[in-house]
Every structure is written in C-alpha cells, then in structure tokens.
PDB file of C-alpha atoms in Angstrom:
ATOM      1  CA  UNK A   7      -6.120-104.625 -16.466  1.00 45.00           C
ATOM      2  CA  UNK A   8      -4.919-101.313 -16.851  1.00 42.00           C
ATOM      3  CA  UNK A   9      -9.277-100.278 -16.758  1.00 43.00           C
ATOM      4  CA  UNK A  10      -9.787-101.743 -14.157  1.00 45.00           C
ATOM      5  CA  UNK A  11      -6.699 -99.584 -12.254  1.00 46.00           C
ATOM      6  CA  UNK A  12      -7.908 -96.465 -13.556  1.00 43.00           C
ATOM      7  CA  UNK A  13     -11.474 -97.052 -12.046  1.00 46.00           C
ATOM      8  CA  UNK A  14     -10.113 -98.275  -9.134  1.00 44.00           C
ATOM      9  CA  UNK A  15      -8.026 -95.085  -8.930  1.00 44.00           C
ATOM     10  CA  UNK A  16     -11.399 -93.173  -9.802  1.00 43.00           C
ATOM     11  CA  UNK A  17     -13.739 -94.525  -7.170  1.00 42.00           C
ATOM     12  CA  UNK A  18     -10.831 -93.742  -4.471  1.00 44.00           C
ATOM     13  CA  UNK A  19     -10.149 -90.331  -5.402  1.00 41.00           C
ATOM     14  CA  UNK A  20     -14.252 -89.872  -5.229  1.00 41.00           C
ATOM     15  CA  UNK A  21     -13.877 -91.844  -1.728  1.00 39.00           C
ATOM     16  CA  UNK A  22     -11.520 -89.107  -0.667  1.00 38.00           C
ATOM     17  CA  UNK A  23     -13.286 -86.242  -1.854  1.00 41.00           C
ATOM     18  CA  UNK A  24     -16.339 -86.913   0.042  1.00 41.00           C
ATOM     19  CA  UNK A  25     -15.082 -87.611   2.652  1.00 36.00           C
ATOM     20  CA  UNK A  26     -12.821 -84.312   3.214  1.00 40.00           C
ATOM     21  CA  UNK A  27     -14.314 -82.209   0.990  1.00 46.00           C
ATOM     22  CA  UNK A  28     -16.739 -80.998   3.363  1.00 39.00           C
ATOM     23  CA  UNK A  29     -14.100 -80.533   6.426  1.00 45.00           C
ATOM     24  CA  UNK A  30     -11.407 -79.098   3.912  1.00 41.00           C
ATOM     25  CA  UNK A  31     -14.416 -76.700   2.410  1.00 41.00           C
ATOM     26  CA  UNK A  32     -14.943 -75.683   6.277  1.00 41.00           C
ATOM     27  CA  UNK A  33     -11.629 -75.105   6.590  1.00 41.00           C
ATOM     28  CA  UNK A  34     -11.210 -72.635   3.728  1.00 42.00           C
ATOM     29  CA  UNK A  35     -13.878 -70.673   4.722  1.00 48.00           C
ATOM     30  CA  UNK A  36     -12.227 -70.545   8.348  1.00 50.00           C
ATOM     31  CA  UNK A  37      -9.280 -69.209   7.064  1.00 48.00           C
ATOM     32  CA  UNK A  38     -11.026 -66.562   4.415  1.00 50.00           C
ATOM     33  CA  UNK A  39     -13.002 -65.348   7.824  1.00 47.00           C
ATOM     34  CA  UNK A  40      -9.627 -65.564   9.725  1.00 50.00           C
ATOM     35  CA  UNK A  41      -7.882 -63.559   7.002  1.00 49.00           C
ATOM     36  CA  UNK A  42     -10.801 -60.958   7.158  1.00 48.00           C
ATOM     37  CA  UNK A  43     -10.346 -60.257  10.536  1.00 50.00           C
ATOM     38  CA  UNK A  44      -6.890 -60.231  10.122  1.00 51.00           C
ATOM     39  CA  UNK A  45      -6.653 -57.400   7.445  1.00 61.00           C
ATOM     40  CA  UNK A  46      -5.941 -53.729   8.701  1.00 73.00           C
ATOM     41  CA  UNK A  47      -8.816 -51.576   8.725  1.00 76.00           C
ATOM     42  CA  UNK A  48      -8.305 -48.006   6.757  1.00 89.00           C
ATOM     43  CA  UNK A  49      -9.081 -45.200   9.492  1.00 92.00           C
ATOM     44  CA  UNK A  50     -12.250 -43.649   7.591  1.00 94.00           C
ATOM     45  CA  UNK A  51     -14.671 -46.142   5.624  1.00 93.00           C
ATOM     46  CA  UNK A  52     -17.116 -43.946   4.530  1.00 94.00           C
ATOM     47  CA  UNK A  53     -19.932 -41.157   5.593  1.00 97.00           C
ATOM     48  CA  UNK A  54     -23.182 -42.548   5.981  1.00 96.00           C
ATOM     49  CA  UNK A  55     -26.834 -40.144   5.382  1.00 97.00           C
ATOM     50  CA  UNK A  56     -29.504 -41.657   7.546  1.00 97.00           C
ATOM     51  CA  UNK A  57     -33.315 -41.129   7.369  1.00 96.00           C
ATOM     52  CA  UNK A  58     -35.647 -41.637  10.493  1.00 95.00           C
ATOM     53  CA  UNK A  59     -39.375 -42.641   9.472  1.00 92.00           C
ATOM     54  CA  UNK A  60     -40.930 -43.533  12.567  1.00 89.00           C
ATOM     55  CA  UNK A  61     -42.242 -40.099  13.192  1.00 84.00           C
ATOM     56  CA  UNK A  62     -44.237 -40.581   9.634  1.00 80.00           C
ATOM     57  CA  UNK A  63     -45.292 -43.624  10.391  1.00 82.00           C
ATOM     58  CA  UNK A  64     -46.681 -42.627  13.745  1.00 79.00           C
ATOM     59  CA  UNK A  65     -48.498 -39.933  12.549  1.00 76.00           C
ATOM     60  CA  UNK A  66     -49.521 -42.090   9.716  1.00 76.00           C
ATOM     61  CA  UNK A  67     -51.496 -44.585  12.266  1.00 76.00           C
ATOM     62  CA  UNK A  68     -52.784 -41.685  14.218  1.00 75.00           C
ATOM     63  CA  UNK A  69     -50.446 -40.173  16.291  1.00 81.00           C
ATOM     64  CA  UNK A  70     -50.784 -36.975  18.169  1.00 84.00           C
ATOM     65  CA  UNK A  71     -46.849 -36.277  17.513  1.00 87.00           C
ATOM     66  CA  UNK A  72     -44.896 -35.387  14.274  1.00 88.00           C
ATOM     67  CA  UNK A  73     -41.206 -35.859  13.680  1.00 90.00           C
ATOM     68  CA  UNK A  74     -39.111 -35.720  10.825  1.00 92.00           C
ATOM     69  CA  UNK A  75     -35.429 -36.351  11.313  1.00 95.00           C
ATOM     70  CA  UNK A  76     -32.229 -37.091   9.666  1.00 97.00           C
ATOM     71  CA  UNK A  77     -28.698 -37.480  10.706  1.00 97.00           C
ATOM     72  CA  UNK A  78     -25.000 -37.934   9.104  1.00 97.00           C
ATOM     73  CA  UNK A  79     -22.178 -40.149  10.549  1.00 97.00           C
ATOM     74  CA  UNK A  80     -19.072 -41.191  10.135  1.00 97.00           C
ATOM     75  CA  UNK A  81     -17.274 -44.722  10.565  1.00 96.00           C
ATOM     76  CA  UNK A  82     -13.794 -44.880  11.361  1.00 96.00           C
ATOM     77  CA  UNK A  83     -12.227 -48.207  11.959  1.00 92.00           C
ATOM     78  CA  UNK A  84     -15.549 -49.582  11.446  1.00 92.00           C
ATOM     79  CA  UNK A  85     -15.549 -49.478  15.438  1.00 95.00           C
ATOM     80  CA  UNK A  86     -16.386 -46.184  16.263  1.00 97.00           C
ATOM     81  CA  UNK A  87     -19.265 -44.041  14.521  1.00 98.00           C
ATOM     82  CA  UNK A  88     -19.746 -40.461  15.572  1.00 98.00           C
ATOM     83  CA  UNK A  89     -23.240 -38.638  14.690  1.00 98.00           C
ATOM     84  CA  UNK A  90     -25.047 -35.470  14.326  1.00 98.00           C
ATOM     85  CA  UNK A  91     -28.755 -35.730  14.378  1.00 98.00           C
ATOM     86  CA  UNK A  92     -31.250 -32.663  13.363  1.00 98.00           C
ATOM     87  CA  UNK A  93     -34.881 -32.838  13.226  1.00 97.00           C
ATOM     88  CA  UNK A  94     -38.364 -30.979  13.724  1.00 96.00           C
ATOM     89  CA  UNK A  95     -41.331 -32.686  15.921  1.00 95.00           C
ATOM     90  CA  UNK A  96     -44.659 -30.763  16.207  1.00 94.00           C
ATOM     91  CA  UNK A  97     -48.085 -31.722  17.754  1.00 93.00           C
ATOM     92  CA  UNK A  98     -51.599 -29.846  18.260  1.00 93.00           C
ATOM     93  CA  UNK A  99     -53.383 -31.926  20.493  1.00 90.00           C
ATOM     94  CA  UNK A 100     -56.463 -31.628  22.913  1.00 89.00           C
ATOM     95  CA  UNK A 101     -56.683 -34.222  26.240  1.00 82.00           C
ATOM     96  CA  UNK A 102     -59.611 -35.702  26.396  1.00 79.00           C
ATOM     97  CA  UNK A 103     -59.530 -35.494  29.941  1.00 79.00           C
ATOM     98  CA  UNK A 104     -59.006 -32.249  30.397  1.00 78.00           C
ATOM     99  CA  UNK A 105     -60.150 -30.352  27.575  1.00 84.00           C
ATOM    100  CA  UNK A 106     -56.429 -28.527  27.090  1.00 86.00           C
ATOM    101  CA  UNK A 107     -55.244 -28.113  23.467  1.00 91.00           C
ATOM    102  CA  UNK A 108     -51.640 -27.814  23.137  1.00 94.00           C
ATOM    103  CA  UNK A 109     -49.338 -26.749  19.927  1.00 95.00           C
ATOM    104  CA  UNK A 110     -45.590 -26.755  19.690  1.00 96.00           C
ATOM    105  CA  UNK A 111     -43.296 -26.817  16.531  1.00 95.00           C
ATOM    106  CA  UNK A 112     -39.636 -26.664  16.622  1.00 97.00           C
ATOM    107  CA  UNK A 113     -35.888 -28.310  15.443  1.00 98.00           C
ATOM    108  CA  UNK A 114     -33.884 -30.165  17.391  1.00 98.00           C
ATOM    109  CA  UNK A 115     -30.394 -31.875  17.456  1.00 98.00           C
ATOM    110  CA  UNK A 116     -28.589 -34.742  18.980  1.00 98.00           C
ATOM    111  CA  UNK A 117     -25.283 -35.235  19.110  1.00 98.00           C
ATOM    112  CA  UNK A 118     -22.997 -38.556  19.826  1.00 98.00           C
ATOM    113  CA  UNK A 119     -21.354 -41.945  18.798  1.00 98.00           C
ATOM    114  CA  UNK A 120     -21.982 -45.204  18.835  1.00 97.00           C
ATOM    115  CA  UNK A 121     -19.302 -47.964  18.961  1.00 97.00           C
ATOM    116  CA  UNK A 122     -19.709 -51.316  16.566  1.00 96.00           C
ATOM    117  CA  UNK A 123     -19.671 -54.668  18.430  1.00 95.00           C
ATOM    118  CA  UNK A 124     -19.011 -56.385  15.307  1.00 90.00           C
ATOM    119  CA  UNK A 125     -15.739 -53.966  14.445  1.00 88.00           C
ATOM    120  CA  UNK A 126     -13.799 -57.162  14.098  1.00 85.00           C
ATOM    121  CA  UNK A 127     -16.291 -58.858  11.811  1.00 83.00           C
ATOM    122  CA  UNK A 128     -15.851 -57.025   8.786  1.00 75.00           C
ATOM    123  CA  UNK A 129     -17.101 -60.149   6.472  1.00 78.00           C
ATOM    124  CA  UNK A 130     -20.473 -59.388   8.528  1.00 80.00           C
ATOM    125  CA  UNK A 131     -23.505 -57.873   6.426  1.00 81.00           C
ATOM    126  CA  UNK A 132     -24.404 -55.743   9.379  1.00 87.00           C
ATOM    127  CA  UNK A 133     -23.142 -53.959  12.421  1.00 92.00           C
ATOM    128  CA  UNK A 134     -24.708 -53.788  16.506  1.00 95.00           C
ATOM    129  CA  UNK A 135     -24.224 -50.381  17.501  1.00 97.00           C
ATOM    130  CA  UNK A 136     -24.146 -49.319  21.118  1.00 98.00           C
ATOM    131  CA  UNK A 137     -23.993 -45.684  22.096  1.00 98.00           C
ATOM    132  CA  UNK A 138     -25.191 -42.359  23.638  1.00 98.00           C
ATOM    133  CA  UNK A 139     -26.840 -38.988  22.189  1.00 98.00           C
ATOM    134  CA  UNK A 140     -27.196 -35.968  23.803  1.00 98.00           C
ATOM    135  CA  UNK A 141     -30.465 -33.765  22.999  1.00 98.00           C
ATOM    136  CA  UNK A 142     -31.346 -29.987  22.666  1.00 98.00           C
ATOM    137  CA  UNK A 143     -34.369 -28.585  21.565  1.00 98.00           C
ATOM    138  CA  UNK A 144     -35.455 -24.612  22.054  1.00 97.00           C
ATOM    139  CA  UNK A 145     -39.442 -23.790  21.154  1.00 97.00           C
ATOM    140  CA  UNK A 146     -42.190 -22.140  22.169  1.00 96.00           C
ATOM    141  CA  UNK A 147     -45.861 -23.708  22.636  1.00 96.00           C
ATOM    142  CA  UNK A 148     -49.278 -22.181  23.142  1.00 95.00           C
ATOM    143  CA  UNK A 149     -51.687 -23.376  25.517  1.00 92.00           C
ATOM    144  CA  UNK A 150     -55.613 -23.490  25.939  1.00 89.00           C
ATOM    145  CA  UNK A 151     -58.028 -24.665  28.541  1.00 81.00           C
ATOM    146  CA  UNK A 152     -61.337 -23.812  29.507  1.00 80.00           C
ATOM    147  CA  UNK A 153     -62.193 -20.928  31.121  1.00 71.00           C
ATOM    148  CA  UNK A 154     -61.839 -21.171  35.277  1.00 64.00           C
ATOM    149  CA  UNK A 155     -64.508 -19.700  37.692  1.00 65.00           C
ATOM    150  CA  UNK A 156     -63.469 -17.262  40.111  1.00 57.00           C
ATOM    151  CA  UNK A 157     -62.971 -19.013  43.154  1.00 61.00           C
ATOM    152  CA  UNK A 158     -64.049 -15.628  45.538  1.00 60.00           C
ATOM    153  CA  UNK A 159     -66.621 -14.246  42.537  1.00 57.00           C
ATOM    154  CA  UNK A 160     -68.183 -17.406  41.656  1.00 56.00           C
ATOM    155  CA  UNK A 161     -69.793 -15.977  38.689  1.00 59.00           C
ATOM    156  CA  UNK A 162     -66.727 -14.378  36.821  1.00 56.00           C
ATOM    157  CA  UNK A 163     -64.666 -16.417  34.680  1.00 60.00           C
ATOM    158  CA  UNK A 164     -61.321 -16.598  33.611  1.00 62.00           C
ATOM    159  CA  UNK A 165     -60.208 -17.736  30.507  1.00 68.00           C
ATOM    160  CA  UNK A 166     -56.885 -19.958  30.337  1.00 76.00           C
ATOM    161  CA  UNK A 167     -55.068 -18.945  26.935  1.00 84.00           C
ATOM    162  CA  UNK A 168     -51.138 -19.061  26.769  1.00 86.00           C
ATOM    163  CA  UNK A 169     -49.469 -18.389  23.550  1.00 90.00           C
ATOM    164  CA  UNK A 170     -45.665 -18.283  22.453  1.00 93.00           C
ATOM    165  CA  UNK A 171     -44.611 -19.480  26.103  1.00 94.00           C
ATOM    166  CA  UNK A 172     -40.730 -19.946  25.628  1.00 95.00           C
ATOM    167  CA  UNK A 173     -39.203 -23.047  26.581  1.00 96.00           C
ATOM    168  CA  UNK A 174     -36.100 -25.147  26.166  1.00 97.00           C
ATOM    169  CA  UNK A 175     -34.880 -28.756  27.520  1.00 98.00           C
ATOM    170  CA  UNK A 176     -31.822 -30.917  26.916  1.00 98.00           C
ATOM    171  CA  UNK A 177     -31.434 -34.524  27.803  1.00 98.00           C
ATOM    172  CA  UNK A 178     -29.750 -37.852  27.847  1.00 98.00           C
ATOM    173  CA  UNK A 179     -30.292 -41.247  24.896  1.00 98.00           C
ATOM    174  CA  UNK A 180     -28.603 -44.027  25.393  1.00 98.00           C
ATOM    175  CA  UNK A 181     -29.209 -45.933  21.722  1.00 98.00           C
ATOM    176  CA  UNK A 182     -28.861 -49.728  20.603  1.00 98.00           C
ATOM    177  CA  UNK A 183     -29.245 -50.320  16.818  1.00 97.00           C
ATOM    178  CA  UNK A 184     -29.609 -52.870  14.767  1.00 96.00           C
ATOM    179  CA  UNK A 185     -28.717 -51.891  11.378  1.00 94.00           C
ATOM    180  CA  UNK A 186     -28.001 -54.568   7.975  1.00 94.00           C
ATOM    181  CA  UNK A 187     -26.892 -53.801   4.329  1.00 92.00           C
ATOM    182  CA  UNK A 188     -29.811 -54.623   1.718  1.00 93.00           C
ATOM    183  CA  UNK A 189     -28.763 -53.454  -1.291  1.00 92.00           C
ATOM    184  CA  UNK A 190     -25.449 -51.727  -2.700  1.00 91.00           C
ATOM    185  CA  UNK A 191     -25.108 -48.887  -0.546  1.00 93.00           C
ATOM    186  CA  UNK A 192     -28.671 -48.701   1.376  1.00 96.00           C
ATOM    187  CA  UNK A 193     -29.018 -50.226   4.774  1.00 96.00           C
ATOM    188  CA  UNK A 194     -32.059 -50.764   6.642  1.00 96.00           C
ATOM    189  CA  UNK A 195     -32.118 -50.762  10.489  1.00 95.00           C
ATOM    190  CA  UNK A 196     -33.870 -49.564  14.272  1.00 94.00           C
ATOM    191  CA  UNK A 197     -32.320 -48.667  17.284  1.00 96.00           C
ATOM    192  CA  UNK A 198     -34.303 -48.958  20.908  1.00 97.00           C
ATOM    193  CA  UNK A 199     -33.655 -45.495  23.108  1.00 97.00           C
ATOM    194  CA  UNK A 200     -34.125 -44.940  26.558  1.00 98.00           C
ATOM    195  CA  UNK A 201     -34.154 -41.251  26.990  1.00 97.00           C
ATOM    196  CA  UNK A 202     -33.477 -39.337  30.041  1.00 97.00           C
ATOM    197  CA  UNK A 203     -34.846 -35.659  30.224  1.00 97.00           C
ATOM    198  CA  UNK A 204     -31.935 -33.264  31.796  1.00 95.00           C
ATOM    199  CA  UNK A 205     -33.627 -30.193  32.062  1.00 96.00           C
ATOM    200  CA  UNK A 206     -36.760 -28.201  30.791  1.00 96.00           C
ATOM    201  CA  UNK A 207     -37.907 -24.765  31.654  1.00 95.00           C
ATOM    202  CA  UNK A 208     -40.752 -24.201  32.751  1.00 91.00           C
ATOM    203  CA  UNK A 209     -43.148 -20.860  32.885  1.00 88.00           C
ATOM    204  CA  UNK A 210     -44.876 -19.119  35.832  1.00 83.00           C
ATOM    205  CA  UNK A 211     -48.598 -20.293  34.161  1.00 79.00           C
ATOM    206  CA  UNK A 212     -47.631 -23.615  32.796  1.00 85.00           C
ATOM    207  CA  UNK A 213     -45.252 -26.182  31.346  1.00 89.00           C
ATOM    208  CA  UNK A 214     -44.786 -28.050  28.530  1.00 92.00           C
ATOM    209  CA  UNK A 215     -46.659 -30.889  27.451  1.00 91.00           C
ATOM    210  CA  UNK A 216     -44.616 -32.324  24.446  1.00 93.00           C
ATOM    211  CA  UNK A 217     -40.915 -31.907  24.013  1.00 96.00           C
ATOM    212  CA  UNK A 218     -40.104 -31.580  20.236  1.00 96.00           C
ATOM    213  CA  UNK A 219     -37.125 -34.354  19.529  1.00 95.00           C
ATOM    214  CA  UNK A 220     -37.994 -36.096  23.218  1.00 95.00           C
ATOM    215  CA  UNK A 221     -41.288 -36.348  23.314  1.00 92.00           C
ATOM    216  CA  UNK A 222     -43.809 -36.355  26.268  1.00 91.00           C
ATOM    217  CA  UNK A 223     -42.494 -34.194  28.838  1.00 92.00           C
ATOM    218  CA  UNK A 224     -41.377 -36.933  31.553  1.00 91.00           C
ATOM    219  CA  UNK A 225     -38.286 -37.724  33.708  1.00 90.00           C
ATOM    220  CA  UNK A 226     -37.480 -40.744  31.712  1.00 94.00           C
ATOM    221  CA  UNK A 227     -38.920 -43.352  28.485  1.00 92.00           C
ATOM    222  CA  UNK A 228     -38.168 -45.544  25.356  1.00 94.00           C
ATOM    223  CA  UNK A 229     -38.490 -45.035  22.210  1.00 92.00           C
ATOM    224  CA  UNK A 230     -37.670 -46.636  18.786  1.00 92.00           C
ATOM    225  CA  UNK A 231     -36.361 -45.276  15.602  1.00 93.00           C
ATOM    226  CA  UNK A 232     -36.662 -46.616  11.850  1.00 94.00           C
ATOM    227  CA  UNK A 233     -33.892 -45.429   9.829  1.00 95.00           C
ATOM    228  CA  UNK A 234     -33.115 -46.077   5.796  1.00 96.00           C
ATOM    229  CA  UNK A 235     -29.606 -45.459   5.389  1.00 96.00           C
ATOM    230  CA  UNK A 236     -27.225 -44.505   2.777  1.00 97.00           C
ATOM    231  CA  UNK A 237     -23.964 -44.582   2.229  1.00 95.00           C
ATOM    232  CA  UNK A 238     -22.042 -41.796   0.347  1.00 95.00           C
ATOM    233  CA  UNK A 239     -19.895 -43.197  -2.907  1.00 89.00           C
ATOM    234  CA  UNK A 240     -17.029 -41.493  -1.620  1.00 78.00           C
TER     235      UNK A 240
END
C-alpha cells in the first residue's frame, strides 16, 4: 500500500514539474534579466582600441583609394562612448575619361561620441551605437592632365602639371554601428556613415579630387566601416 502511495506521490510531483517548470524556468530568467537591468552601472567600464579594415579591403578588390585607420574610446555608463579617430588615406589615380592623374597622401582625425541604445541591456552580447564625428584632414595633392592647345596660337601647347597644391577640408559623420562581442575581449562590428563635407579649399588652377579620411570630394555620401575591436584588460 505504502508503494503504491509513494508512486502515486512520484507521478504527481512529475505532473507538476512539467507542467510549471517551463513557466517557473521563464520566470527566473525574467527576474535574472530584471535584476541586470536593475544593477548600478560603474561610471567607466573600460577603454576600447578599434581597428578599421575596410580601407584594406577596398584596395584589396581594386580600389583607387587607401585608408588605414584606428581609433580609441571610452564607455562610461555603458551609454555614452566618446572617440578619437586618426588615420591616413592616399590614392594615385588616372580618369579614364579625362586622362588626369591625381596623388594625395595625408592623416586625418575624427572626433565624437556615440550613445548605446542598449545602455540598459547590459546582459546583451552587443551594443547599437548612434552618434556623430567631426572630420579634419590637411594635405597637399599633385595634379596632371594633358597638355592644352593655345586657344589664340593654335599650335602652342600648354602643359597642365600641378604639384604640392595645399589643401585642407573638415566635415560632418553622422555614424550607426553595429558592433557584438566574439570572443573574450575582441568584438567584431560596422557602422553605416553619411558624411557631410563642411569646407575644402580650393586653389586658383584646381581642386581636389579625393579627400584623405572623406573621400571623393562631394557635398555629401555614405560610407561603411569594418572595425575589429579590442578591449583593454584594465
């Protein structure tokens, strides 16, 4: 008799557990993710070193433009997430159309923040930055085209050959990254850019075709970035 209790016992406390095990399992994790968001965030959480190798991999499939580029941040709160960007972009290129070779090589910087849409997710793996950058770049850049005919002395020509014209520009990124922890302390991510040129002087002769750190020299674009990131053990 007393078997046959103890089973019955058994078989309703493996009833119960399959039923509610699943909702009370929900529930646990509910309140772990709860008491995540719940815990007070230290001010500074770390200094991460960030490598941009979309400018390698351009050039790699055949780009006319070279960048390399790095940058170091901060994250404080895990909401906010000041940066300082520094990099070099070169290109010697000819147009097709129009026969002009152009060469520039320079540094640049970038300076900004971004802010963290998932600051109160903490338990997340990765983090949806929104922000803005502000660019500088000062370079020089040589120019050649083919010679020009005289338009009054139809058989002189004049040849077209600029070299160390000196130019600067600044201008405007506003950045959206994606960025997601893979291993220990290395993250992989990209952020889309839509870049807004300021200002760039120009010379009396010419102007510049490629902006090192902005690119083509246009009023406005996009561009994406590829960065491998690291965070400092400190």
């Amino acid at each position: 008799m007393k078997k046959n209790r103890i089973s019955t016992y058994i078989i309703a406390l493996l009833t119960v557990s399959s039923l509610f095990g699943l909702p009370v399992t929900a529930f646990a994790q509910d309140k772990n993710i709860k008491e995540a968001e719940d815990i007070q965030q230290p001010f500074y959480q770390g200094t991460m070193v960030n490598v941009d190798v979309s400018g390698l991999l351009g050039k790699a499939f055949g780009s006319e433009y070279t960048s390399t580029e790095a940058s170091i941040e901060c994250n404080l709160l895990n909401k906010y997430f000041p940066v300082f960007e520094l990099g070099y972009g070169s290109t010697d290129t000819v147009n097709e159309e129009t026969d002009i070779h152009y060469k520039t090589s320079a540094p640049y910087f970038r300076i900004g923040a971004g802010y963290n849409i998932f600051s109160k997710k903490p338990y997340l793996p990765g983090k949806l930055l929104v922000g803005a950058r502000l660019g500088f770049s000062s370079f020089s850049y040589d120019v050649e085209a083919p010679a020009m005919t005289d338009p009054v002395w139809g058989e002189i020509t004049i040849p077209v050959s600029f070299e160390g014209i000196k130019s600067n520009a600044s201008w405007l990124e506003l950045v959206a990254e994606v960025r997601t922890n893979v291993y220990k302390n290395f993250h992989l991510g990209f952020s889309l850019r839509y870049k807004s040129l300021f200002s760039v002087k120009k010379s009396e002769n010419s102007e510049p075709l490629y902006i090192p750190g902005y690119g083509k020299n246009k009023s406005s674009g996009f561009g994406i970035t590829y960065n491998i990131s690291y965070k400092l053990p400190f």
